[in-house]
């Protein structure tokens, strides 16, 4: 896949992460579940849709990579927000966690893509 196409797909994925976060949190409140579980499952579904439409790898590999990347990026985003590096600009650290999650997900997808393309 060309770099321009990957950048376009990552841009769309970044926008989807940012735009669906509030609706996923609202869904979690409606279902009375933990917000991290709701966000993790929602991002995993977004990742699965991304892999089946964009990457078109083996189905099991798509699902495993999607779940692992969603969990890892959410965990790392929360850990980054807990560092309180941007507390002056984002007092509740919500925006920091959301942007960090989106950026880390895209970086992890690119790493997985590069590893997979080098092995092929």
Coordinates of C-alpha atoms in Angstrom, one line a residue:
X1 CA 0.0 0.0 0.0
X2 CA 1.4 3.4 -0.9
X3 CA 2.3 5.9 1.7
X4 CA -0.2 8.5 0.5
X5 CA -3.1 6.0 0.9
X6 CA -1.9 5.0 4.4
X7 CA -1.7 8.6 5.4
X8 CA -5.2 9.2 4.2
X9 CA -6.5 6.1 6.0
X10 CA -4.7 7.1 9.2
X11 CA -6.2 10.6 8.9
X12 CA -9.7 9.1 8.6
X13 CA -9.0 6.7 11.5
X14 CA -7.7 9.6 13.7
X15 CA -10.9 11.6 13.0
X16 CA -13.0 8.5 13.8
X17 CA -11.2 8.1 17.1
X18 CA -11.8 11.7 18.1
X19 CA -15.4 11.8 16.9
X20 CA -16.6 8.5 18.5
X21 CA -15.0 9.0 21.9
X22 CA -17.9 11.1 23.3
X23 CA -20.6 8.8 21.9
X24 CA -18.8 5.7 23.3
X25 CA -18.6 7.4 26.7
X26 CA -22.3 8.2 26.5
X27 CA -23.0 4.6 25.6
X28 CA -21.0 3.5 28.6
X29 CA -23.0 5.7 30.9
X30 CA -26.2 4.4 29.4
X31 CA -25.1 0.8 29.9
X32 CA -23.6 1.6 33.3
X33 CA -20.2 0.0 32.4
X34 CA -16.7 1.1 33.1
X35 CA -15.7 3.8 30.7
X36 CA -12.3 2.1 29.9
X37 CA -14.0 -1.2 28.9
X38 CA -16.5 0.7 26.8
X39 CA -13.8 2.7 25.1
X40 CA -11.6 -0.3 24.6
X41 CA -14.4 -2.4 23.0
X42 CA -15.4 0.6 20.8
X43 CA -11.9 1.2 19.6
X44 CA -11.4 -2.5 19.0
X45 CA -14.5 -2.5 16.8
X46 CA -13.1 0.6 14.9
X47 CA -9.8 -1.2 14.5
X48 CA -11.5 -4.4 13.3
X49 CA -13.4 -2.4 10.7
X50 CA -10.2 -0.7 9.7
X51 CA -8.3 -3.9 9.2
X52 CA -10.9 -5.7 7.2
X53 CA -11.4 -2.7 4.8
X54 CA -7.9 -1.3 4.6
X55 CA -5.4 -4.0 5.4
X56 CA -7.2 -7.2 4.3
X57 CA -5.0 -9.6 6.1
X58 CA -6.1 -12.9 7.5
X59 CA -9.2 -12.6 9.7
X60 CA -7.6 -14.0 12.8
X61 CA -4.6 -11.7 12.5
X62 CA -7.0 -8.7 11.9
X63 CA -8.9 -9.4 15.1
X64 CA -5.9 -10.1 17.3
X65 CA -4.0 -7.0 16.1
X66 CA -7.1 -4.9 16.5
X67 CA -7.8 -5.9 20.1
X68 CA -4.2 -5.7 21.2
X69 CA -3.7 -2.3 19.6
X70 CA -6.9 -0.9 21.1
X71 CA -6.0 -2.2 24.6
X72 CA -2.3 -1.1 24.4
X73 CA -3.1 2.4 23.1
X74 CA -5.8 3.0 25.7
X75 CA -3.6 1.8 28.5
X76 CA -0.7 4.0 27.4
X77 CA -3.0 7.0 26.9
X78 CA -4.2 6.8 30.4
X79 CA -0.6 6.4 31.7
X80 CA 0.5 9.4 29.7
X81 CA -2.4 11.5 31.1
X82 CA -1.5 10.4 34.6
X83 CA 1.9 12.0 34.1
X84 CA 0.1 15.4 34.3
X85 CA 2.5 17.0 31.8
X86 CA -0.2 19.0 30.2
X87 CA -2.3 19.8 33.3
X88 CA -1.8 23.5 32.7
X89 CA -3.6 23.3 29.3
X90 CA -6.0 20.5 30.0
X91 CA -7.0 20.5 33.7
X92 CA -9.0 17.3 33.6
X93 CA -6.6 15.6 31.2
X94 CA -9.5 14.2 29.1
X95 CA -8.4 15.8 25.8
X96 CA -4.8 14.7 26.5
X97 CA -5.9 11.1 26.9
X98 CA -8.1 11.2 23.8
X99 CA -5.5 12.6 21.5
X100 CA -2.8 10.4 22.9
X101 CA -5.0 7.3 22.3
X102 CA -5.6 8.3 18.7
X103 CA -1.9 9.1 18.0
X104 CA -0.7 5.9 19.7
X105 CA -3.2 3.8 17.9
X106 CA -2.0 5.1 14.5
X107 CA 1.7 4.7 15.5
X108 CA 1.0 1.1 16.6
X109 CA -0.8 0.4 13.3
X110 CA 2.1 1.7 11.3
X111 CA 4.5 -0.5 13.3
X112 CA 2.4 -3.6 12.8
X113 CA 2.1 -2.7 9.1
X114 CA 5.8 -2.3 8.7
X115 CA 6.6 -5.6 10.5
X116 CA 4.0 -7.4 8.4
X117 CA 5.2 -5.9 5.1
X118 CA 8.9 -6.7 5.9
X119 CA 8.0 -10.3 6.7
X120 CA 6.1 -10.8 3.4

